[in-house]
PDB file of C-alpha atoms in Angstrom:
ATOM      1  CA  MET A 265      11.633  15.329  17.827  1.00 60.00           C
ATOM      2  CA  GLN A 266       8.918  17.910  17.811  1.00 66.00           C
ATOM      3  CA  ARG A 267       6.304  17.796  15.135  1.00 71.00           C
ATOM      4  CA  GLY A 268       6.510  21.028  12.705  1.00 88.00           C
ATOM      5  CA  GLU A 269       4.361  22.482  10.035  1.00 95.00           C
ATOM      6  CA  LEU A 270       1.792  20.226   7.793  1.00 96.00           C
ATOM      7  CA  LEU A 271       3.784  19.549   4.822  1.00 95.00           C
ATOM      8  CA  TYR A 272       1.376  17.277   2.998  1.00 92.00           C
ATOM      9  CA  GLU A 273      -2.355  16.004   3.378  1.00 93.00           C
ATOM     10  CA  GLY A 274      -3.601  13.055   1.272  1.00 89.00           C
ATOM     11  CA  LYS A 275      -6.778  11.098   1.491  1.00 89.00           C
ATOM     12  CA  ALA A 276      -5.507   8.833   4.324  1.00 93.00           C
ATOM     13  CA  LYS A 277      -2.510  10.664   6.014  1.00 96.00           C
ATOM     14  CA  GLN A 278      -0.948  13.606   6.915  1.00 97.00           C
ATOM     15  CA  VAL A 279       2.901  14.085   6.818  1.00 97.00           C
ATOM     16  CA  PHE A 280       4.264  17.043   9.293  1.00 97.00           C
ATOM     17  CA  ALA A 281       8.151  18.470   9.281  1.00 97.00           C
ATOM     18  CA  THR A 282      10.202  17.539  12.513  1.00 96.00           C
ATOM     19  CA  ASP A 283      13.596  19.020  13.647  1.00 94.00           C
ATOM     20  CA  ASN A 284      15.435  16.528  11.527  1.00 95.00           C
ATOM     21  CA  PRO A 285      15.052  17.509   7.732  1.00 95.00           C
ATOM     22  CA  GLU A 286      15.650  13.859   6.693  1.00 97.00           C
ATOM     23  CA  VAL A 287      12.680  12.692   8.617  1.00 97.00           C
ATOM     24  CA  VAL A 288       9.145  13.385   8.646  1.00 97.00           C
ATOM     25  CA  ARG A 289       6.140  12.382  10.910  1.00 98.00           C
ATOM     26  CA  MET A 290       3.092  10.560   9.441  1.00 98.00           C
ATOM     27  CA  THR A 291      -0.387  10.457  10.783  1.00 98.00           C
ATOM     28  CA  TYR A 292      -2.881   8.006   9.681  1.00 98.00           C
ATOM     29  CA  LYS A 293      -6.580   9.128   9.091  1.00 97.00           C
ATOM     30  CA  ASP A 294      -9.804   7.615   9.600  1.00 97.00           C
ATOM     31  CA  GLU A 295     -11.126   9.091   6.246  1.00 95.00           C
ATOM     32  CA  ALA A 296     -12.074   6.764   3.476  1.00 93.00           C
ATOM     33  CA  THR A 297     -12.422   7.802  -0.070  1.00 91.00           C
ATOM     34  CA  ALA A 298     -12.927   6.014  -3.349  1.00 89.00           C
ATOM     35  CA  PHE A 299     -13.352   7.156  -6.904  1.00 84.00           C
ATOM     36  CA  ASP A 300     -11.083   9.820  -6.896  1.00 76.00           C
ATOM     37  CA  GLY A 301     -12.614  11.407  -3.871  1.00 74.00           C
ATOM     38  CA  ALA A 302     -16.307  11.281  -4.992  1.00 81.00           C
ATOM     39  CA  LYS A 303     -17.187   8.690  -2.294  1.00 90.00           C
ATOM     40  CA  ARG A 304     -16.099   9.644   1.160  1.00 92.00           C
ATOM     41  CA  ALA A 305     -16.869   8.733   4.725  1.00 95.00           C
ATOM     42  CA  VAL A 306     -15.122   7.964   8.181  1.00 95.00           C
ATOM     43  CA  ILE A 307     -14.077   4.605   9.206  1.00 96.00           C
ATOM     44  CA  LYS A 308     -13.787   4.330  12.929  1.00 95.00           C
ATOM     45  CA  ASP A 309     -10.260   3.725  13.791  1.00 97.00           C
ATOM     46  CA  LYS A 310      -9.104   2.802  10.230  1.00 98.00           C
ATOM     47  CA  GLY A 311      -6.086   4.906  10.687  1.00 98.00           C
ATOM     48  CA  ILE A 312      -5.097   2.975  13.784  1.00 98.00           C
ATOM     49  CA  MET A 313      -5.410  -0.235  11.935  1.00 98.00           C
ATOM     50  CA  ASN A 314      -3.954   0.669   8.863  1.00 98.00           C
ATOM     51  CA  LYS A 315      -0.815   2.162  10.675  1.00 98.00           C
ATOM     52  CA  ARG A 316      -0.615  -1.266  12.767  1.00 98.00           C
ATOM     53  CA  ILE A 317      -0.785  -3.461   9.724  1.00 98.00           C
ATOM     54  CA  ALA A 318       1.625  -1.400   7.502  1.00 98.00           C
ATOM     55  CA  CYS A 319       4.345  -1.212  10.515  1.00 98.00           C
ATOM     56  CA  LEU A 320       3.972  -5.032  10.683  1.00 98.00           C
ATOM     57  CA  LEU A 321       4.302  -5.533   6.998  1.00 98.00           C
ATOM     58  CA  TYR A 322       7.235  -3.258   6.856  1.00 98.00           C
ATOM     59  CA  ARG A 323       9.045  -4.759   9.897  1.00 97.00           C
ATOM     60  CA  MET A 324       8.464  -8.071   8.268  1.00 97.00           C
ATOM     61  CA  LEU A 325       9.589  -6.767   4.922  1.00 98.00           C
ATOM     62  CA  GLU A 326      12.930  -5.243   6.223  1.00 98.00           C
ATOM     63  CA  SER A 327      13.850  -8.728   7.933  1.00 97.00           C
ATOM     64  CA  HIS A 328      13.931 -10.013   4.351  1.00 98.00           C
ATOM     65  CA  GLY A 329      16.507  -7.277   3.284  1.00 98.00           C
ATOM     66  CA  ILE A 330      13.719  -4.901   1.718  1.00 98.00           C
ATOM     67  CA  LYS A 331      14.479  -1.122   3.055  1.00 98.00           C
ATOM     68  CA  THR A 332      11.484   0.991   3.571  1.00 98.00           C
ATOM     69  CA  HIS A 333      11.000   4.564   4.838  1.00 98.00           C
ATOM     70  CA  LEU A 334       9.954   3.500   8.401  1.00 98.00           C
ATOM     71  CA  VAL A 335      12.035   4.895  11.031  1.00 98.00           C
ATOM     72  CA  GLU A 336      10.065   4.284  14.313  1.00 97.00           C
ATOM     73  CA  GLU A 337       6.592   4.138  15.649  1.00 97.00           C
ATOM     74  CA  ILE A 338       5.309   6.952  17.950  1.00 97.00           C
ATOM     75  CA  ASP A 339       1.787   5.908  18.999  1.00 97.00           C
ATOM     76  CA  GLU A 340      -1.327   4.130  17.523  1.00 97.00           C
ATOM     77  CA  ARG A 341      -1.711   6.571  14.710  1.00 97.00           C
ATOM     78  CA  GLN A 342       1.878   8.198  14.045  1.00 98.00           C
ATOM     79  CA  VAL A 343       4.995   6.926  12.746  1.00 98.00           C
ATOM     80  CA  ARG A 344       8.304   8.647  12.169  1.00 98.00           C
ATOM     81  CA  VAL A 345       9.607   7.863   8.337  1.00 98.00           C
ATOM     82  CA  LYS A 346      12.739   8.937   6.031  1.00 98.00           C
ATOM     83  CA  LYS A 347      11.803  11.992   4.022  1.00 98.00           C
ATOM     84  CA  LEU A 348      11.713  10.722   0.528  1.00 98.00           C
ATOM     85  CA  ALA A 349      11.772  12.383  -2.946  1.00 97.00           C
ATOM     86  CA  MET A 350       8.740  10.221  -4.302  1.00 97.00           C
ATOM     87  CA  ILE A 351       8.875   8.716  -7.670  1.00 98.00           C
ATOM     88  CA  PRO A 352       5.480   9.697  -9.363  1.00 98.00           C
ATOM     89  CA  LEU A 353       4.338   6.183 -10.093  1.00 98.00           C
ATOM     90  CA  GLU A 354       1.930   3.915  -8.363  1.00 98.00           C
ATOM     91  CA  VAL A 355       3.356   0.257  -8.857  1.00 98.00           C
ATOM     92  CA  VAL A 356       0.313  -2.405  -8.898  1.00 98.00           C
ATOM     93  CA  VAL A 357       1.263  -6.197  -8.591  1.00 98.00           C
ATOM     94  CA  ARG A 358      -1.586  -8.363  -9.483  1.00 98.00           C
ATOM     95  CA  ASN A 359      -1.802 -12.250  -8.750  1.00 98.00           C
ATOM     96  CA  ARG A 360      -5.420 -12.569  -9.551  1.00 98.00           C
ATOM     97  CA  ILE A 361      -7.661 -10.615 -12.004  1.00 98.00           C
ATOM     98  CA  ALA A 362      -9.855  -8.179 -10.012  1.00 98.00           C
ATOM     99  CA  GLY A 363     -11.134  -4.599 -10.091  1.00 96.00           C
ATOM    100  CA  SER A 364      -9.980  -2.496 -12.968  1.00 96.00           C
ATOM    101  CA  MET A 365      -8.204  -5.360 -14.579  1.00 97.00           C
ATOM    102  CA  ALA A 366     -11.330  -7.297 -14.859  1.00 98.00           C
ATOM    103  CA  GLN A 367     -13.200  -4.652 -16.329  1.00 96.00           C
ATOM    104  CA  ARG A 368     -10.684  -3.480 -18.782  1.00 96.00           C
ATOM    105  CA  LEU A 369     -10.201  -7.184 -20.225  1.00 97.00           C
ATOM    106  CA  GLY A 370     -13.794  -8.495 -19.516  1.00 97.00           C
ATOM    107  CA  ARG A 371     -12.232 -11.341 -17.436  1.00 97.00           C
ATOM    108  CA  GLU A 372     -13.981 -12.863 -14.344  1.00 96.00           C
ATOM    109  CA  GLU A 373     -12.649 -11.686 -10.966  1.00 97.00           C
ATOM    110  CA  GLY A 374     -10.724 -14.097  -9.131  1.00 97.00           C
ATOM    111  CA  GLU A 375      -9.003 -15.717 -12.057  1.00 98.00           C
ATOM    112  CA  VAL A 376      -5.410 -16.774 -11.132  1.00 98.00           C
ATOM    113  CA  LEU A 377      -2.635 -15.488 -13.316  1.00 98.00           C
ATOM    114  CA  GLU A 378       0.125 -17.673 -14.136  1.00 98.00           C
ATOM    115  CA  SER A 379       2.718 -15.439 -12.701  1.00 98.00           C
ATOM    116  CA  PRO A 380       2.296 -11.835 -11.570  1.00 98.00           C
ATOM    117  CA  ILE A 381       1.595  -8.685 -13.533  1.00 98.00           C
ATOM    118  CA  ILE A 382       3.171  -5.601 -12.657  1.00 98.00           C
ATOM    119  CA  GLU A 383       1.409  -2.245 -13.750  1.00 98.00           C
ATOM    120  CA  LEU A 384       2.665   1.232 -13.467  1.00 98.00           C
ATOM    121  CA  TYR A 385       0.097   4.312 -13.087  1.00 98.00           C
ATOM    122  CA  TYR A 386       1.185   8.067 -13.263  1.00 98.00           C
ATOM    123  CA  LYS A 387       0.484   9.245  -9.820  1.00 96.00           C
ATOM    124  CA  ASP A 388      -1.906  12.318 -10.465  1.00 95.00           C
ATOM    125  CA  ASP A 389      -5.436  12.412  -9.109  1.00 89.00           C
ATOM    126  CA  SER A 390      -6.344  15.075 -11.369  1.00 91.00           C
ATOM    127  CA  LEU A 391      -5.902  12.766 -14.302  1.00 95.00           C
ATOM    128  CA  HIS A 392      -7.450  10.017 -12.494  1.00 93.00           C
ATOM    129  CA  ASP A 393      -3.946   7.990 -12.302  1.00 95.00           C
ATOM    130  CA  PRO A 394      -3.606   6.880 -15.973  1.00 97.00           C
ATOM    131  CA  MET A 395      -2.088   3.611 -16.584  1.00 98.00           C
ATOM    132  CA  VAL A 396       1.634   4.195 -18.342  1.00 98.00           C
ATOM    133  CA  ASN A 397       4.536   1.888 -19.283  1.00 98.00           C
ATOM    134  CA  ASP A 398       8.311   1.965 -19.094  1.00 97.00           C
ATOM    135  CA  PHE A 399       8.707   4.286 -22.188  1.00 98.00           C
ATOM    136  CA  TYR A 400       6.563   7.193 -20.402  1.00 98.00           C
ATOM    137  CA  ALA A 401       8.526   6.764 -17.262  1.00 98.00           C
ATOM    138  CA  ARG A 402      11.855   7.148 -18.880  1.00 98.00           C
ATOM    139  CA  VAL A 403      10.961   9.761 -21.578  1.00 98.00           C
ATOM    140  CA  LEU A 404       9.035  11.920 -19.176  1.00 98.00           C
ATOM    141  CA  GLY A 405      11.718  11.820 -16.427  1.00 98.00           C
ATOM    142  CA  TRP A 406       9.699   9.928 -13.867  1.00 98.00           C
ATOM    143  CA  ALA A 407      12.043   7.212 -13.419  1.00 98.00           C
ATOM    144  CA  SER A 408      15.349   5.970 -15.177  1.00 98.00           C
ATOM    145  CA  SER A 409      15.926   2.470 -16.605  1.00 98.00           C
ATOM    146  CA  GLU A 410      17.925   1.623 -13.523  1.00 98.00           C
ATOM    147  CA  GLN A 411      15.281   2.669 -11.123  1.00 98.00           C
ATOM    148  CA  LEU A 412      12.432   0.853 -12.877  1.00 98.00           C
ATOM    149  CA  GLU A 413      14.514  -2.320 -12.793  1.00 98.00           C
ATOM    150  CA  ASP A 414      15.059  -1.890  -9.243  1.00 98.00           C
ATOM    151  CA  ILE A 415      11.484  -1.249  -8.632  1.00 98.00           C
ATOM    152  CA  TYR A 416      10.355  -4.073 -10.487  1.00 98.00           C
ATOM    153  CA  SER A 417      12.722  -6.657  -8.810  1.00 98.00           C
ATOM    154  CA  ARG A 418      11.608  -5.157  -5.444  1.00 98.00           C
ATOM    155  CA  ALA A 419       8.059  -5.342  -6.307  1.00 98.00           C
ATOM    156  CA  LEU A 420       8.369  -9.190  -7.199  1.00 98.00           C
ATOM    157  CA  GLN A 421      10.289  -9.582  -3.909  1.00 98.00           C
ATOM    158  CA  ILE A 422       7.726  -8.260  -1.756  1.00 98.00           C
ATOM    159  CA  ASN A 423       5.004  -9.840  -3.430  1.00 98.00           C
ATOM    160  CA  THR A 424       6.845 -13.356  -2.777  1.00 98.00           C
ATOM    161  CA  VAL A 425       7.245 -12.444   0.770  1.00 98.00           C
ATOM    162  CA  LEU A 426       3.695 -10.980   1.511  1.00 98.00           C
ATOM    163  CA  SER A 427       1.786 -13.678  -0.563  1.00 98.00           C
ATOM    164  CA  GLU A 428       3.685 -16.306   1.660  1.00 98.00           C
ATOM    165  CA  LEU A 429       2.982 -14.270   4.816  1.00 98.00           C
ATOM    166  CA  PHE A 430      -0.764 -13.572   4.031  1.00 98.00           C
ATOM    167  CA  ASP A 431      -1.267 -17.210   2.974  1.00 98.00           C
ATOM    168  CA  ARG A 432      -0.226 -18.412   6.567  1.00 98.00           C
ATOM    169  CA  ALA A 433      -2.811 -15.981   7.834  1.00 98.00           C
ATOM    170  CA  GLY A 434      -5.648 -17.654   5.741  1.00 98.00           C
ATOM    171  CA  ILE A 435      -5.560 -14.828   3.221  1.00 98.00           C
ATOM    172  CA  ILE A 436      -5.255 -14.429  -0.510  1.00 98.00           C
ATOM    173  CA  LEU A 437      -3.015 -11.577  -1.652  1.00 98.00           C
ATOM    174  CA  VAL A 438      -5.078 -10.585  -4.798  1.00 98.00           C
ATOM    175  CA  ASP A 439      -3.237  -7.465  -5.702  1.00 98.00           C
ATOM    176  CA  PHE A 440      -1.682  -4.517  -3.980  1.00 98.00           C
ATOM    177  CA  LYS A 441      -0.311  -1.086  -4.510  1.00 98.00           C
ATOM    178  CA  LEU A 442       3.324   0.167  -3.850  1.00 98.00           C
ATOM    179  CA  GLU A 443       5.167   3.539  -3.885  1.00 98.00           C
ATOM    180  CA  PHE A 444       8.804   4.196  -3.831  1.00 98.00           C
ATOM    181  CA  GLY A 445      10.968   7.213  -3.147  1.00 98.00           C
ATOM    182  CA  VAL A 446      14.556   8.064  -3.005  1.00 98.00           C
ATOM    183  CA  SER A 447      16.620   9.214   0.223  1.00 97.00           C
ATOM    184  CA  GLN A 448      20.267   9.903  -0.082  1.00 94.00           C
ATOM    185  CA  GLY A 449      20.289   8.323  -3.526  1.00 95.00           C
ATOM    186  CA  GLU A 450      18.695   5.326  -2.348  1.00 97.00           C
ATOM    187  CA  ILE A 451      15.458   3.717  -3.378  1.00 98.00           C
ATOM    188  CA  LEU A 452      13.080   2.933  -0.387  1.00 98.00           C
ATOM    189  CA  LEU A 453       9.784   1.775  -0.214  1.00 98.00           C
ATOM    190  CA  GLY A 454       7.509   4.241   0.974  1.00 98.00           C
ATOM    191  CA  ASP A 455       3.727   5.158   1.725  1.00 97.00           C
ATOM    192  CA  GLU A 456       2.026   2.092   3.289  1.00 97.00           C
ATOM    193  CA  ILE A 457       0.667  -1.383   2.599  1.00 98.00           C
ATOM    194  CA  SER A 458      -2.608  -1.755   4.255  1.00 98.00           C
ATOM    195  CA  PRO A 459      -6.295  -2.992   3.254  1.00 98.00           C
ATOM    196  CA  ASP A 460      -6.672   0.583   1.867  1.00 97.00           C
ATOM    197  CA  SER A 461      -4.059  -0.420  -0.819  1.00 97.00           C
ATOM    198  CA  CYS A 462      -4.432  -4.039  -1.216  1.00 98.00           C
ATOM    199  CA  ARG A 463      -7.079  -6.625  -2.070  1.00 98.00           C
ATOM    200  CA  LEU A 464      -7.178  -9.480   0.704  1.00 98.00           C
ATOM    201  CA  TRP A 465      -9.703 -12.074   0.331  1.00 98.00           C
ATOM    202  CA  ASP A 466     -10.522 -14.939   2.830  1.00 98.00           C
ATOM    203  CA  LYS A 467      -8.728 -18.094   1.576  1.00 98.00           C
ATOM    204  CA  ASP A 468     -11.957 -20.141   2.236  1.00 98.00           C
ATOM    205  CA  SER A 469     -14.764 -17.960   1.632  1.00 98.00           C
ATOM    206  CA  LEU A 470     -13.463 -15.402  -0.604  1.00 98.00           C
ATOM    207  CA  GLU A 471     -14.904 -12.658   1.533  1.00 98.00           C
ATOM    208  CA  LYS A 472     -13.571  -9.299   0.915  1.00 98.00           C
ATOM    209  CA  LEU A 473     -11.183  -7.953   3.710  1.00 98.00           C
ATOM    210  CA  ASP A 474     -10.169  -4.574   2.244  1.00 98.00           C
ATOM    211  CA  LYS A 475     -11.358  -1.230   0.919  1.00 97.00           C
ATOM    212  CA  ASP A 476     -13.730  -2.921  -1.715  1.00 97.00           C
ATOM    213  CA  ARG A 477     -16.119  -3.310   0.966  1.00 97.00           C
ATOM    214  CA  PHE A 478     -16.247   0.470   1.134  1.00 97.00           C
ATOM    215  CA  ARG A 479     -16.072   0.879  -2.716  1.00 96.00           C
ATOM    216  CA  ARG A 480     -18.892  -1.791  -3.445  1.00 97.00           C
ATOM    217  CA  ASP A 481     -21.237  -0.668  -0.367  1.00 96.00           C
ATOM    218  CA  LEU A 482     -20.736  -4.157   1.395  1.00 97.00           C
ATOM    219  CA  GLY A 483     -20.557  -2.830   4.783  1.00 95.00           C
ATOM    220  CA  GLY A 484     -18.382  -4.180   7.582  1.00 97.00           C
ATOM    221  CA  GLU A 485     -15.050  -2.303   6.555  1.00 96.00           C
ATOM    222  CA  GLY A 486     -13.880  -1.725  10.354  1.00 97.00           C
ATOM    223  CA  GLU A 487     -14.544  -5.432  11.106  1.00 98.00           C
ATOM    224  CA  ALA A 488     -12.502  -6.458   7.866  1.00 98.00           C
ATOM    225  CA  TYR A 489      -9.688  -4.351   8.763  1.00 98.00           C
ATOM    226  CA  ARG A 490      -9.704  -5.626  12.209  1.00 98.00           C
ATOM    227  CA  GLU A 491      -9.667  -9.210  11.118  1.00 98.00           C
ATOM    228  CA  VAL A 492      -6.393  -8.469   9.038  1.00 98.00           C
ATOM    229  CA  VAL A 493      -4.853  -7.184  12.098  1.00 98.00           C
ATOM    230  CA  ARG A 494      -5.645  -9.723  14.093  1.00 98.00           C
ATOM    231  CA  ARG A 495      -4.520 -12.621  11.627  1.00 98.00           C
ATOM    232  CA  LEU A 496      -1.181 -10.994  11.216  1.00 98.00           C
ATOM    233  CA  GLU A 497      -0.512 -10.448  14.558  1.00 97.00           C
ATOM    234  CA  ARG A 498      -1.463 -14.090  15.278  1.00 97.00           C
ATOM    235  CA  VAL A 499       1.148 -15.165  12.747  1.00 96.00           C
ATOM    236  CA  LEU A 500       3.846 -12.637  13.156  1.00 94.00           C
ATOM    237  CA  LEU A 501       3.936 -12.408  16.944  1.00 84.00           C
ATOM    238  CA  LYS A 502       4.466 -16.311  16.930  1.00 72.00           C
ATOM    239  CA  GLN A 503       7.827 -15.766  15.355  1.00 55.00           C
TER     240      GLN A 503
END
């Protein structure tokens, strides 16, 4: 399947057409950005590590009945995925208070929530991805009530599966972002799940193993991402 024209280039990935109109080729980049692109850098092999992590997690989720856009892996940076009509919402699932939630509410980072909280953000970099709610999504035509119900159900199921997996790997899944799209009338999990889109803390030391190392100038981003790969492979390849 030949790689065609560049359809989209985001902060962390490129998407190319293929000779199958229902499938695109996605390439993971090493660039890292934060604060709506105000901070930029290149983290060596980040794309390779994120692709590996995302594929491990998506195969795991598929084994639990959660359908994703992943079709097949091509090489260490590239995958083929189903072409989706993306729902323009970022779905954030929070298990502990951290990041913007801590800032908004004046609460301590790390506080454990009684149950997961789901937040919606309208996906638009020029507007800094504002937080919205179900009313916005329905009235402005971003998602129907049925789609939102489906998305919430899947998000909570994904949270249950991944929280247990990361726990076995000695990692706390603090929060994470999901994106969904529609293919042939069916909602699928799209984009990626990786340390770029999750907060992952070591279970014992609470050391950050995610993009916050870049956001907060902690350094050691590459080593942290590699540690996540190592731990997930140790757990998943035993199965």
